[in-house]
Amino acid sequence: MPEAPIQNDIGSLEPIAQMLRYRIIKTSHESGTPHLGSCLSCTDLLVFFYWHILNIDPQDPSNAQRDRFLLSKGHAAPALFQVLAERGFYPKSDLDGYGEDGSLFGEHPPTPSALPGIEAATGSLGHGLPMGLGMALASRISDVPYSVYAILSDGECNEGSVWEAALLAAAQNVSNLTVAIDYNKWQATGRSDEVLGLAPLAEKWRAFGWCVTEIDGHDFVQMSDAIEKNKADPRPKAIIANTIKGRGVSFMEDDNNWHYRIPTADEVKLAAQELGIEA
Amino acid sequence: MRNAFAQEVTAMAAKDPKLVLLSGDIGNRLFDKLRGGYPAQFMNCGVAEANMMGVAAGMALSGLRPIVYTITPFTTTRCLEQIRVDVAYHNAPVVIVGTGSGLSYASLGPTHHSLEDFAIFRAIPNIRVLAPYDAPSLRSVLREAVNSDIPTYIRIGKKGEKDLVPSEKAVGIGKTAVVREGTDICLLSVGTIGPEAITAADTLKESHGISAEVVLVNTVKPLDEVMLAGLAKRFKAIVTVEEHSKSGGFGEHVSAFLAQNGIPLPIVCLGTGDKFMHSVGSQSYARTYFGIDAPSIVTAAQNCLKGPVGATP
């Protein structure tokens, strides 16, 4: 059995998230890796899952009974790479050559066979949820107990495959599958509600037969409640996490330029100050 | 072949609880025994093939052995990105089965034809491409594919195909079967178009005094290079036959092998042309329309023995 999840006190999660935010920003500056806004909007969700929910053992990353986590919005891999290093799946020093020729660490997750801790090589949107659904169904078919969690972006909900998966998950009552939508209201080039008429997003998932909870995606208590209170519900679960793109750094928050922009050295320093990190 | 597939899957499911058949809402009644006997091992994923392929990859990465089954265009081009990323990139041991391949569903129009699958899959790493020619060969390669760790695509026909090689002589993945022995020219036939090649060989012998060997091939990728090099020594020419586009098909693969290995053997590649068939008709009509029926093979073989390399009908 994997170790019990580190049931860190909810109050202890924020400092971890702030520290990871700083590392993500610093690494973006050093390696020229984009998608900072997307990374910062789901950092709190990642910390919540990896430090409070997931039944995983970094020393035994392919244990059959481990919980599966899929970063379906694969372009937030720079955040996931920091999370996995901090959780001990590989040494933090592995990230030293981030983005260099031959590195495994870039813009998107490599395959599970290439990097421990990764469950799916996402990056093309709309793939993580169907694969996660397959993993959740495999738990039932093989009678091996575990849960599957996936973070999707709101822009990702443009993809038809997301809704195909939503339909099958509902038809099959896949109760061990939880999706968190990082609803930061932006996609690459515009407001996500304007590009493809996403709103009302919670109602859409509800109409597809899912157990839906809408929360503040930067509030760890609300995240925890959303998981706990629906544990016995037989339906697949969707958490609509209202988030702020670029969360944590004032000059990045809700500014979609940071989908692609790389911070300067001065901006990294400013960000460190705002995050309360001694750089 | 369809019925053989259902029987074989049911028999394997009885022995292997890891085997799961995912269907894209087709095969009405075909899988009743599987569904009835092993309900956990059958799932109708609906008409949602992109998701079905992703689900299969997720299952395979979790230790199951999923077989994805629907009509060929919908289990190939419809969900190509999921095949490339979720299955092939992850090296997930999914067996993808396309039914009614090639021109099996000629009467349903080009939406249901599949004449591009070899070309597409040849360019995708990690995935094997199989085209059994009859029910026994399907059973043989399917068993082998499910029991391996290699992502595999299998294109099969529909129903009523005659057995070309008896079950006890069925060969495995990558192996060939000689169904007519000859000395002048080799007809290298891949998949369910085998009977056209056999008829052509018989006609060549009886009406034209040409001794044609018919070699049935069940594997498009990886190419059996040893077999090809051997054939090149024995024959004056090769004709490849496939119910697939000439562009990127088996014949091109063989031609490239010969050219790149400096083997100066005349070759003609028979396949479908750069066009859609707007009319409807039987599979036989469609083969004639595209010039891949027995008479076309006879003509190609004669020309190939007569003329220089490069004669394309």
Coordinates of C-alpha atoms in Angstrom, one line a residue:
Chain A
M1 CA 0.0 0.0 0.0
P2 CA 1.2 3.5 -0.7
E3 CA 1.7 5.6 2.4
A4 CA -1.3 7.5 3.7
P5 CA -1.6 10.9 2.1
I6 CA 0.2 13.6 4.0
Q7 CA -2.8 15.0 5.7
N8 CA -1.1 18.3 6.1
D9 CA -3.0 20.8 8.2
I10 CA -5.0 23.0 5.8
G11 CA -3.3 26.0 7.3
S12 CA 0.2 24.8 6.4
L13 CA -0.5 24.6 2.7
E14 CA -0.3 28.2 1.8
P15 CA 3.4 28.7 2.6
I16 CA 4.2 25.6 0.4
A17 CA 2.1 27.1 -2.4
Q18 CA 3.9 30.5 -2.1
M19 CA 7.3 28.9 -2.1
L20 CA 6.4 26.8 -5.2
R21 CA 5.1 29.9 -7.0
Y22 CA 8.4 31.6 -6.5
R23 CA 10.3 28.6 -7.9
I24 CA 8.0 28.4 -10.9
I25 CA 8.5 32.1 -11.7
K26 CA 12.2 31.9 -11.2
T27 CA 12.5 28.8 -13.4
S28 CA 10.4 30.6 -16.1
H29 CA 12.9 33.5 -16.0
E30 CA 15.9 31.2 -16.1
S31 CA 14.6 28.8 -18.8
G32 CA 12.3 31.0 -20.8
T33 CA 9.4 28.6 -20.2
P34 CA 6.0 30.3 -20.7
H35 CA 2.5 29.7 -19.3
L36 CA 3.2 31.4 -15.9
G37 CA -0.4 32.6 -15.6
S38 CA -1.7 29.1 -16.1
C39 CA 0.7 27.6 -13.6
L40 CA 0.0 30.1 -10.9
S41 CA -3.8 29.8 -11.2
C42 CA -3.6 26.0 -10.4
T43 CA -0.7 26.0 -7.9
D44 CA -3.1 26.0 -4.9
L45 CA -5.1 23.1 -6.4
L46 CA -1.9 21.1 -7.0
V47 CA -0.6 21.7 -3.5
F48 CA -4.0 20.7 -2.1
F49 CA -4.0 17.4 -4.0
Y50 CA -0.4 16.5 -3.5
W51 CA -0.2 17.5 0.2
H52 CA -3.7 16.8 1.4
I53 CA -5.5 14.2 -0.8
L54 CA -3.4 11.9 -2.9
N55 CA -2.6 8.4 -1.6
I56 CA 0.9 8.2 -3.1
D57 CA 4.4 7.1 -2.2
P58 CA 7.2 8.9 -4.0
Q59 CA 9.4 5.9 -3.2
D60 CA 7.0 3.6 -5.0
P61 CA 5.5 5.7 -7.8
S62 CA 4.0 2.8 -9.7
N63 CA 2.3 1.0 -6.8
A64 CA -1.0 -0.5 -8.3
Q65 CA -3.1 1.0 -5.5
R66 CA -1.8 4.6 -5.7
D67 CA -4.2 7.4 -6.5
R68 CA -3.7 8.8 -10.0
F69 CA -3.4 12.5 -10.7
L70 CA -3.5 13.8 -14.2
L71 CA -2.6 17.4 -15.1
S72 CA -4.9 17.5 -18.1
K73 CA -3.9 21.1 -18.7
G74 CA -0.4 19.9 -19.5
H75 CA 0.9 23.4 -20.2
A76 CA 1.0 23.9 -16.4
A77 CA 3.7 21.3 -16.2
P78 CA 6.3 23.8 -14.9
A79 CA 4.1 23.9 -11.7
L80 CA 3.8 20.1 -11.6
F81 CA 7.5 19.6 -12.0
Q82 CA 8.2 21.7 -8.9
V83 CA 5.4 19.9 -7.0
L84 CA 6.8 16.4 -7.8
A85 CA 10.3 17.5 -6.9
E86 CA 9.2 19.0 -3.6
R87 CA 7.2 15.8 -2.8
G88 CA 10.3 13.7 -3.4
F89 CA 9.6 11.9 -6.7
Y90 CA 13.1 13.0 -7.9
P91 CA 15.8 15.3 -6.4
K92 CA 15.2 19.0 -6.7
S93 CA 18.6 19.2 -8.3
D94 CA 17.2 17.4 -11.3
L95 CA 15.5 20.6 -12.2
D96 CA 18.8 22.5 -12.5
G97 CA 19.0 21.9 -16.2
Y98 CA 15.4 22.9 -16.8
G99 CA 14.6 23.5 -20.5
E100 CA 18.2 22.7 -21.6
D101 CA 18.8 20.4 -24.5
G102 CA 18.2 16.9 -23.4
S103 CA 16.2 17.8 -20.3
L104 CA 13.0 16.1 -19.4
F105 CA 11.7 19.3 -18.0
G106 CA 10.1 21.7 -20.4
E107 CA 6.7 22.9 -21.2
H108 CA 4.7 19.7 -21.0
P109 CA 4.9 16.5 -19.0
P110 CA 6.9 13.6 -20.5
T111 CA 5.5 10.0 -20.3
P112 CA 5.2 8.1 -17.1
S113 CA 8.0 5.8 -18.2
A114 CA 10.3 8.8 -18.6
L115 CA 9.6 10.5 -15.3
P116 CA 8.4 9.1 -12.0
G117 CA 5.2 10.7 -10.7
I118 CA 3.8 11.5 -14.1
E119 CA 0.6 9.6 -14.9
A120 CA 0.0 10.9 -18.5
A121 CA 2.0 12.9 -21.0
T122 CA -0.5 15.7 -21.5
G123 CA 0.0 18.9 -23.4
S124 CA -2.5 18.3 -26.2
L125 CA -5.7 19.4 -24.4
G126 CA -8.7 17.1 -23.9
H127 CA -6.6 14.0 -23.3
G128 CA -6.2 13.8 -19.6
L129 CA -9.8 13.3 -18.6
P130 CA -10.5 10.4 -21.0
M131 CA -7.2 8.7 -19.9
G132 CA -8.1 9.4 -16.2
L133 CA -11.5 7.9 -16.9
G134 CA -9.9 4.8 -18.2
M135 CA -7.8 4.5 -15.1
A136 CA -10.8 5.0 -12.9
L137 CA -12.7 2.3 -14.8
A138 CA -9.7 0.0 -14.5
S139 CA -9.9 0.3 -10.7
R140 CA -13.4 -1.0 -10.8
I141 CA -12.8 -3.7 -13.4
S142 CA -9.6 -5.0 -11.7
D143 CA -11.0 -4.5 -8.2
V144 CA -8.0 -2.5 -7.1
P145 CA -9.1 0.4 -5.0
Y146 CA -7.8 3.9 -5.8
S147 CA -9.1 7.3 -6.9
V148 CA -8.3 9.4 -9.9
Y149 CA -8.1 13.2 -9.9
A150 CA -7.5 15.5 -12.8
I151 CA -7.1 19.3 -13.2
L152 CA -8.6 20.7 -16.4
S153 CA -8.4 24.3 -17.6
D154 CA -11.5 26.2 -18.7
G155 CA -10.0 26.7 -22.1
E156 CA -9.6 22.9 -22.3
C157 CA -13.3 22.5 -22.0
N158 CA -13.4 23.7 -25.6
E159 CA -12.4 20.2 -26.6
G160 CA -15.1 17.8 -27.5
S161 CA -13.3 14.8 -26.0
V162 CA -13.8 16.4 -22.5
W163 CA -17.5 16.2 -23.0
E164 CA -17.4 12.7 -24.5
A165 CA -15.6 11.6 -21.4
A166 CA -18.1 13.4 -19.2
L167 CA -20.9 11.5 -20.8
L168 CA -19.3 8.1 -20.4
A169 CA -18.3 8.8 -16.8
A170 CA -21.8 9.7 -15.9
A171 CA -23.3 6.7 -17.7
Q172 CA -20.9 4.3 -15.9
N173 CA -21.3 6.1 -12.5
V174 CA -17.6 6.4 -12.1
S175 CA -17.6 7.6 -8.5
N176 CA -13.8 7.4 -8.0
L177 CA -13.1 10.2 -10.5
T178 CA -12.8 13.8 -9.5
V179 CA -12.2 16.7 -11.9
A180 CA -11.1 20.1 -10.8
I181 CA -11.7 22.8 -13.4
D182 CA -9.2 25.6 -13.1
Y183 CA -11.7 28.3 -14.1
N184 CA -9.5 31.3 -14.4
K185 CA -11.8 32.8 -17.1
W186 CA -9.0 33.1 -19.7
Q187 CA -7.7 30.9 -22.5
A188 CA -4.7 31.6 -24.7
T189 CA -6.0 34.5 -26.7
G190 CA -9.2 35.7 -24.9
R191 CA -11.9 35.4 -22.3
S192 CA -12.9 31.8 -22.1
D193 CA -16.6 32.7 -21.8
E194 CA -16.4 34.8 -25.0
V195 CA -14.4 32.4 -27.1
L196 CA -16.7 29.4 -27.0
G197 CA -19.7 30.3 -24.7
L198 CA -18.5 28.2 -21.7
A199 CA -20.8 29.8 -19.1
P200 CA -22.7 28.6 -17.2
L201 CA -19.9 26.0 -16.6
A202 CA -21.2 24.5 -13.4
E203 CA -24.6 24.0 -14.9
K204 CA -23.1 22.3 -17.9
W205 CA -21.3 19.7 -15.8
R206 CA -24.4 19.2 -13.7
A207 CA -26.5 18.7 -16.8
F208 CA -23.9 16.0 -17.9
G209 CA -24.8 14.1 -14.7
W210 CA -21.9 15.0 -12.5
C211 CA -21.9 15.9 -8.8
V212 CA -20.8 19.5 -9.0
T213 CA -19.4 21.9 -6.3
E214 CA -18.4 25.5 -7.1
I215 CA -15.6 26.9 -4.9
D216 CA -13.0 29.6 -4.6
G217 CA -10.0 27.8 -6.2
H218 CA -7.6 29.5 -3.9
D219 CA -9.3 28.5 -0.6
F220 CA -8.0 25.3 0.8
V221 CA -10.9 24.9 3.2
Q222 CA -13.4 25.1 0.4
M223 CA -11.4 22.5 -1.6
S224 CA -11.3 20.2 1.3
D225 CA -15.0 20.6 1.9
A226 CA -15.8 19.9 -1.7
I227 CA -14.0 16.6 -1.5
E228 CA -15.2 15.5 1.9
K229 CA -18.9 16.3 1.7
N230 CA -19.3 14.4 -1.6
K231 CA -17.3 11.3 -0.8
A232 CA -20.3 9.0 -0.7
D233 CA -21.9 10.4 -3.9
P234 CA -22.1 7.7 -6.5
R235 CA -21.6 10.2 -9.4
P236 CA -18.3 11.4 -10.9
K237 CA -17.4 14.7 -9.2
A238 CA -16.6 18.1 -10.7
I239 CA -15.1 20.9 -8.7
I240 CA -15.5 24.2 -10.5
A241 CA -12.6 26.1 -9.0
N242 CA -12.9 29.9 -9.6
T243 CA -9.4 31.0 -9.9
I244 CA -7.3 34.0 -10.9
K245 CA -4.8 33.6 -13.7
G246 CA -1.4 34.6 -12.4
R247 CA -2.6 34.3 -8.8
G248 CA -0.1 35.6 -6.1
V249 CA 1.7 38.3 -8.0
S250 CA -0.2 41.5 -8.4
F251 CA 1.2 42.5 -11.8
M252 CA 0.5 39.1 -13.2
E253 CA -3.0 38.6 -11.8
D254 CA -5.8 38.5 -14.4
D255 CA -3.4 39.8 -17.1
N256 CA -3.4 37.3 -20.0
N257 CA -0.1 38.6 -21.3
W258 CA 1.4 36.2 -18.8
H259 CA 0.1 33.3 -20.7
Y260 CA 3.3 33.7 -22.8
R261 CA 5.4 36.4 -21.2
I262 CA 8.7 35.5 -19.5
P263 CA 9.6 37.6 -16.3
T264 CA 12.7 39.7 -16.2
A265 CA 15.2 39.4 -13.3
D266 CA 13.6 42.5 -11.7
E267 CA 10.1 41.0 -12.0
V268 CA 11.3 37.8 -10.3
K269 CA 12.6 40.0 -7.4
L270 CA 9.3 41.9 -7.1
A271 CA 7.4 38.6 -7.2
A272 CA 9.5 37.2 -4.5
Q273 CA 8.7 40.2 -2.3
E274 CA 5.0 39.9 -2.9
L275 CA 5.1 36.1 -2.2
G276 CA 7.0 36.7 1.1
I277 CA 10.0 34.7 -0.2
E278 CA 13.5 35.7 0.7
A279 CA 15.2 35.3 -2.7
Chain B
M1 CA -13.9 -12.3 -39.8
R2 CA -16.2 -10.3 -37.6
N3 CA -17.7 -13.5 -36.1
A4 CA -14.3 -15.0 -35.7
F5 CA -13.2 -11.9 -33.9
A6 CA -16.2 -12.0 -31.5
Q7 CA -15.6 -15.7 -30.8
E8 CA -11.9 -15.3 -30.2
V9 CA -12.4 -12.3 -27.9
T10 CA -15.0 -14.1 -25.9
A11 CA -12.7 -17.2 -25.6
M12 CA -9.8 -15.0 -24.5
A13 CA -11.9 -13.0 -22.0
A14 CA -12.9 -16.3 -20.3
K15 CA -9.2 -17.0 -19.6
D16 CA -7.9 -13.4 -19.0
P17 CA -9.7 -11.1 -16.7
K18 CA -7.5 -8.2 -17.9
L19 CA -9.0 -8.3 -21.4
V20 CA -11.7 -5.6 -21.9
L21 CA -13.5 -5.0 -25.2
L22 CA -14.5 -1.4 -25.8
S23 CA -17.0 -0.9 -28.6
G24 CA -18.1 2.3 -30.3
D25 CA -21.8 1.4 -30.3
I26 CA -21.5 -1.3 -33.0
G27 CA -21.7 -5.1 -33.1
N28 CA -25.4 -5.4 -32.3
R29 CA -25.8 -9.0 -30.9
L30 CA -22.3 -9.8 -32.0
F31 CA -20.9 -9.7 -28.5
D32 CA -23.9 -11.1 -26.6
K33 CA -21.9 -14.0 -25.3
L34 CA -19.1 -11.7 -24.0
R35 CA -21.6 -9.3 -22.5
G36 CA -23.6 -12.1 -20.9
G37 CA -20.7 -14.2 -19.6
Y38 CA -18.2 -11.4 -18.7
P39 CA -20.1 -8.2 -18.3
A40 CA -17.2 -6.4 -16.6
Q41 CA -15.1 -7.0 -19.7
F42 CA -17.3 -5.4 -22.2
M43 CA -18.1 -1.7 -22.4
N44 CA -20.1 0.2 -25.0
C45 CA -18.4 3.6 -25.0
G46 CA -21.0 5.1 -27.3
V47 CA -20.3 7.0 -30.5
A48 CA -17.5 8.9 -28.9
E49 CA -14.3 7.4 -30.3
A50 CA -11.8 10.0 -29.2
N51 CA -12.8 9.4 -25.6
M52 CA -12.9 5.7 -26.2
M53 CA -9.3 5.6 -27.3
G54 CA -8.2 7.7 -24.4
V55 CA -10.1 5.5 -22.0
A56 CA -8.4 2.4 -23.6
A57 CA -5.0 4.0 -23.0
G58 CA -5.8 4.8 -19.4
M59 CA -6.9 1.2 -18.9
A60 CA -3.8 -0.2 -20.5
L61 CA -1.6 2.0 -18.3
S62 CA -3.4 0.6 -15.3
G63 CA -2.7 -3.0 -16.2
L64 CA -5.7 -4.0 -18.4
R65 CA -5.5 -5.3 -22.0
P66 CA -8.2 -3.2 -23.8
I67 CA -9.3 -4.0 -27.3
V68 CA -11.0 -1.0 -29.1
Y69 CA -13.5 -2.1 -31.8
T70 CA -15.5 -0.1 -34.3
I71 CA -15.7 0.5 -38.0
T72 CA -12.2 1.3 -39.3
P73 CA -12.5 5.1 -40.1
F74 CA -13.8 5.7 -36.6
T75 CA -11.2 3.7 -34.8
T76 CA -8.4 5.3 -36.9
T77 CA -8.8 8.7 -38.5
R78 CA -11.6 9.8 -36.2
C79 CA -9.4 9.5 -33.1
L80 CA -6.0 9.7 -34.7
E81 CA -4.6 12.1 -32.1
Q82 CA -5.6 9.9 -29.2
I83 CA -3.9 7.0 -31.0
R84 CA -0.8 8.9 -31.6
V85 CA -0.5 10.6 -28.1
D86 CA -2.4 8.4 -25.6
V87 CA -1.6 5.0 -27.1
A88 CA 1.6 5.2 -29.2
Y89 CA 3.5 7.9 -27.3
H90 CA 2.7 6.2 -24.0
N91 CA 3.5 2.8 -25.5
A92 CA 0.2 1.7 -24.0
P93 CA -0.6 -1.9 -24.9
V94 CA -4.0 -1.2 -26.6
V95 CA -5.2 -3.4 -29.5
I96 CA -7.0 -1.3 -32.0
V97 CA -9.3 -3.2 -34.3
G98 CA -11.0 -1.7 -37.3
T99 CA -13.8 -3.7 -38.8
G100 CA -15.1 -3.5 -42.4
S101 CA -11.7 -2.2 -43.6
G102 CA -10.6 -1.2 -47.0
L103 CA -13.6 -1.4 -49.3
S104 CA -15.6 -3.9 -47.3
Y105 CA -18.2 -1.3 -46.9
A106 CA -18.0 -0.1 -50.5
S107 CA -21.8 0.4 -50.6
L108 CA -21.7 2.8 -47.6
G109 CA -19.6 5.4 -49.4
P110 CA -16.2 6.9 -48.7
T111 CA -17.2 7.9 -45.2
H112 CA -16.9 4.2 -44.4
H113 CA -14.0 3.3 -46.6
S114 CA -10.5 3.0 -45.1
L115 CA -7.7 3.4 -47.6
E116 CA -5.3 5.5 -45.6
D117 CA -4.7 3.6 -42.4
F118 CA -1.5 1.9 -43.4
A119 CA 0.0 5.1 -44.5
I120 CA -0.9 7.0 -41.3
F121 CA 0.1 4.2 -38.9
R122 CA 3.4 3.5 -40.6
A123 CA 4.5 7.0 -39.6
I124 CA 3.6 6.6 -35.9
P125 CA 6.3 5.2 -33.7
N126 CA 5.7 2.2 -31.4
I127 CA 2.6 0.8 -33.1
R128 CA 2.4 -2.4 -35.1
V129 CA 0.2 -2.6 -38.2
L130 CA -1.5 -5.9 -39.0
A131 CA -3.9 -6.9 -41.8
P132 CA -4.9 -10.6 -41.5
Y133 CA -6.3 -12.1 -44.6
D134 CA -8.8 -14.6 -43.3
A135 CA -10.5 -15.8 -40.1
P136 CA -7.7 -18.2 -39.0
S137 CA -5.0 -15.5 -39.5
L138 CA -7.1 -13.0 -37.6
R139 CA -7.5 -15.4 -34.6
S140 CA -3.8 -16.1 -34.7
V141 CA -2.5 -12.5 -34.8
L142 CA -5.2 -11.3 -32.3
R143 CA -4.2 -13.8 -29.7
E144 CA -0.6 -12.8 -30.1
A145 CA -1.3 -9.1 -30.0
V146 CA -3.4 -9.3 -26.8
N147 CA -0.7 -11.3 -25.1
S148 CA 2.0 -8.8 -26.0
D149 CA 2.9 -5.4 -24.5
I150 CA 3.0 -3.7 -27.9
P151 CA 0.4 -1.3 -29.1
T152 CA -1.2 -2.9 -32.2
Y153 CA -3.6 -1.9 -34.9
I154 CA -5.4 -4.7 -36.7
R155 CA -7.6 -4.0 -39.7
I156 CA -10.1 -6.8 -40.5
G157 CA -12.8 -7.4 -43.1
K158 CA -16.5 -8.0 -42.5
K159 CA -18.1 -11.4 -42.7
G160 CA -18.0 -14.3 -45.1
E161 CA -14.4 -14.1 -46.1
K162 CA -13.2 -17.6 -47.1
D163 CA -10.4 -19.3 -45.3
L164 CA -7.2 -19.1 -47.4
V165 CA -5.0 -21.0 -45.1
P166 CA -6.4 -23.8 -42.9
S167 CA -6.4 -23.0 -39.1
E168 CA -3.8 -25.5 -38.3
K169 CA -1.4 -23.8 -40.6
A170 CA -2.2 -20.2 -39.6
V171 CA 0.9 -18.2 -39.0
G172 CA 1.7 -15.5 -36.4
I173 CA 2.5 -11.8 -36.6
G174 CA 5.2 -11.0 -39.2
K175 CA 5.1 -14.4 -40.8
T176 CA 3.9 -15.1 -44.4
A177 CA 1.9 -17.9 -46.0
V178 CA 2.5 -19.2 -49.5
V179 CA -0.8 -20.3 -51.0
R180 CA 0.4 -20.7 -54.6
E181 CA 3.9 -21.7 -55.5
G182 CA 5.5 -20.2 -58.5
T183 CA 8.9 -19.3 -60.1
D184 CA 8.4 -16.2 -62.4
I185 CA 6.8 -13.5 -60.4
C186 CA 5.7 -13.0 -56.8
L187 CA 2.3 -11.6 -55.9
L188 CA 2.7 -10.1 -52.5
S189 CA -0.8 -9.7 -51.1
V190 CA -1.6 -8.0 -47.8
G191 CA -5.0 -8.3 -46.0
T192 CA -8.3 -9.4 -47.2
I193 CA -7.6 -8.9 -50.9
G194 CA -5.8 -12.2 -51.0
P195 CA -8.5 -14.1 -53.0
E196 CA -8.0 -11.6 -55.9
A197 CA -4.3 -12.4 -56.0
I198 CA -5.0 -16.1 -55.9
T199 CA -7.4 -15.9 -58.8
A200 CA -4.9 -13.8 -60.7
A201 CA -2.1 -16.4 -60.1
D202 CA -4.4 -19.1 -61.4
T203 CA -5.3 -17.1 -64.5
L204 CA -1.7 -16.2 -65.1
K205 CA -0.8 -19.9 -65.1
E206 CA -3.7 -21.3 -67.1
S207 CA -4.1 -18.5 -69.7
H208 CA -0.6 -16.9 -70.0
G209 CA 1.9 -19.6 -68.9
I210 CA 3.3 -17.4 -66.2
S211 CA 4.2 -19.1 -62.9
A212 CA 3.2 -16.7 -60.1
E213 CA 3.7 -17.3 -56.4
V214 CA 1.2 -15.9 -54.0
V215 CA 2.5 -14.8 -50.7
L216 CA -0.1 -13.7 -48.1
V217 CA 1.2 -11.0 -45.7
N218 CA -0.5 -10.2 -42.4
T219 CA 1.9 -7.5 -41.2
V220 CA 2.5 -4.1 -42.7
K221 CA 4.7 -2.8 -40.0
P222 CA 7.3 -3.9 -39.1
L223 CA 8.2 -5.0 -42.6
D224 CA 9.8 -8.5 -42.9
E225 CA 13.0 -7.4 -44.6
V226 CA 14.5 -10.9 -44.5
M227 CA 11.6 -12.4 -46.3
L228 CA 11.7 -9.6 -48.9
A229 CA 15.4 -10.0 -49.5
G230 CA 14.8 -13.7 -50.0
L231 CA 12.0 -13.2 -52.5
A232 CA 14.1 -10.8 -54.4
K233 CA 16.6 -13.6 -55.1
R234 CA 13.9 -16.0 -56.4
F235 CA 11.8 -13.9 -58.7
K236 CA 12.0 -11.7 -61.8
A237 CA 9.5 -9.3 -60.5
I238 CA 7.1 -8.4 -57.6
V239 CA 3.5 -7.2 -57.7
T240 CA 2.2 -5.9 -54.4
V241 CA -1.6 -6.0 -53.9
E242 CA -3.5 -4.1 -51.2
E243 CA -6.9 -2.7 -50.6
H244 CA -5.4 0.6 -49.6
S245 CA -4.1 3.7 -51.2
K246 CA -0.9 3.4 -53.3
S247 CA 0.3 6.5 -51.4
G248 CA 2.1 5.4 -48.3
G249 CA 0.8 1.9 -48.5
F250 CA 2.5 -1.5 -48.2
G251 CA 3.7 -1.4 -51.8
E252 CA 5.6 1.9 -51.2
H253 CA 7.1 0.3 -48.1
V254 CA 8.4 -2.7 -50.1
S255 CA 9.6 -0.4 -53.0
A256 CA 11.5 1.7 -50.6
F257 CA 13.1 -1.3 -49.1
L258 CA 14.2 -2.6 -52.5
A259 CA 15.5 0.7 -53.6
Q260 CA 17.4 1.5 -50.5
N261 CA 19.0 -1.9 -50.5
G262 CA 20.1 -1.7 -54.1
I263 CA 17.9 -4.6 -55.2
P264 CA 17.1 -3.9 -58.9
L265 CA 13.9 -5.9 -59.0
P266 CA 10.9 -4.7 -61.1
I267 CA 7.9 -4.0 -58.9
V268 CA 4.4 -2.8 -59.5
C269 CA 2.3 -1.6 -56.6
L270 CA -1.4 -2.1 -56.9
G271 CA -3.6 0.0 -54.6
T272 CA -6.3 2.6 -54.8
G273 CA -5.7 5.9 -56.6
D274 CA -5.8 9.5 -55.5
K275 CA -9.6 9.8 -55.7
F276 CA -12.8 9.1 -53.8
M277 CA -15.4 6.7 -55.2
H278 CA -18.5 8.7 -55.4
S279 CA -20.7 5.8 -56.8
V280 CA -21.8 3.0 -54.6
G281 CA -21.5 -0.7 -55.3
S282 CA -20.3 -4.1 -54.0
Q283 CA -16.8 -4.6 -52.7
S284 CA -16.1 -6.4 -56.0
Y285 CA -17.3 -3.4 -58.0
A286 CA -15.1 -1.1 -55.9
R287 CA -12.0 -3.3 -56.5
T288 CA -12.6 -3.2 -60.2
Y289 CA -13.2 0.6 -60.0
F290 CA -9.8 1.1 -58.4
G291 CA -8.0 -1.4 -60.5
I292 CA -7.1 -3.9 -57.8
D293 CA -9.2 -6.9 -58.9
A294 CA -7.9 -10.1 -60.3
P295 CA -7.9 -9.0 -63.9
S296 CA -6.0 -5.9 -63.0
I297 CA -3.4 -8.0 -61.1
V298 CA -3.0 -10.2 -64.2
T299 CA -2.3 -7.2 -66.4
A300 CA 0.1 -5.7 -63.9
A301 CA 2.0 -8.9 -63.6
Q302 CA 2.3 -9.3 -67.4
N303 CA 3.5 -5.7 -67.8
C304 CA 5.9 -6.0 -64.9
L305 CA 7.6 -9.0 -66.5
K306 CA 7.7 -7.3 -69.8
G307 CA 8.6 -3.7 -69.1
P308 CA 10.8 -1.5 -67.1
V309 CA 10.2 -0.5 -63.5
G310 CA 7.6 2.1 -62.9
A311 CA 4.6 0.9 -64.8
T312 CA 1.7 2.0 -62.7
P313 CA -1.8 1.2 -63.8

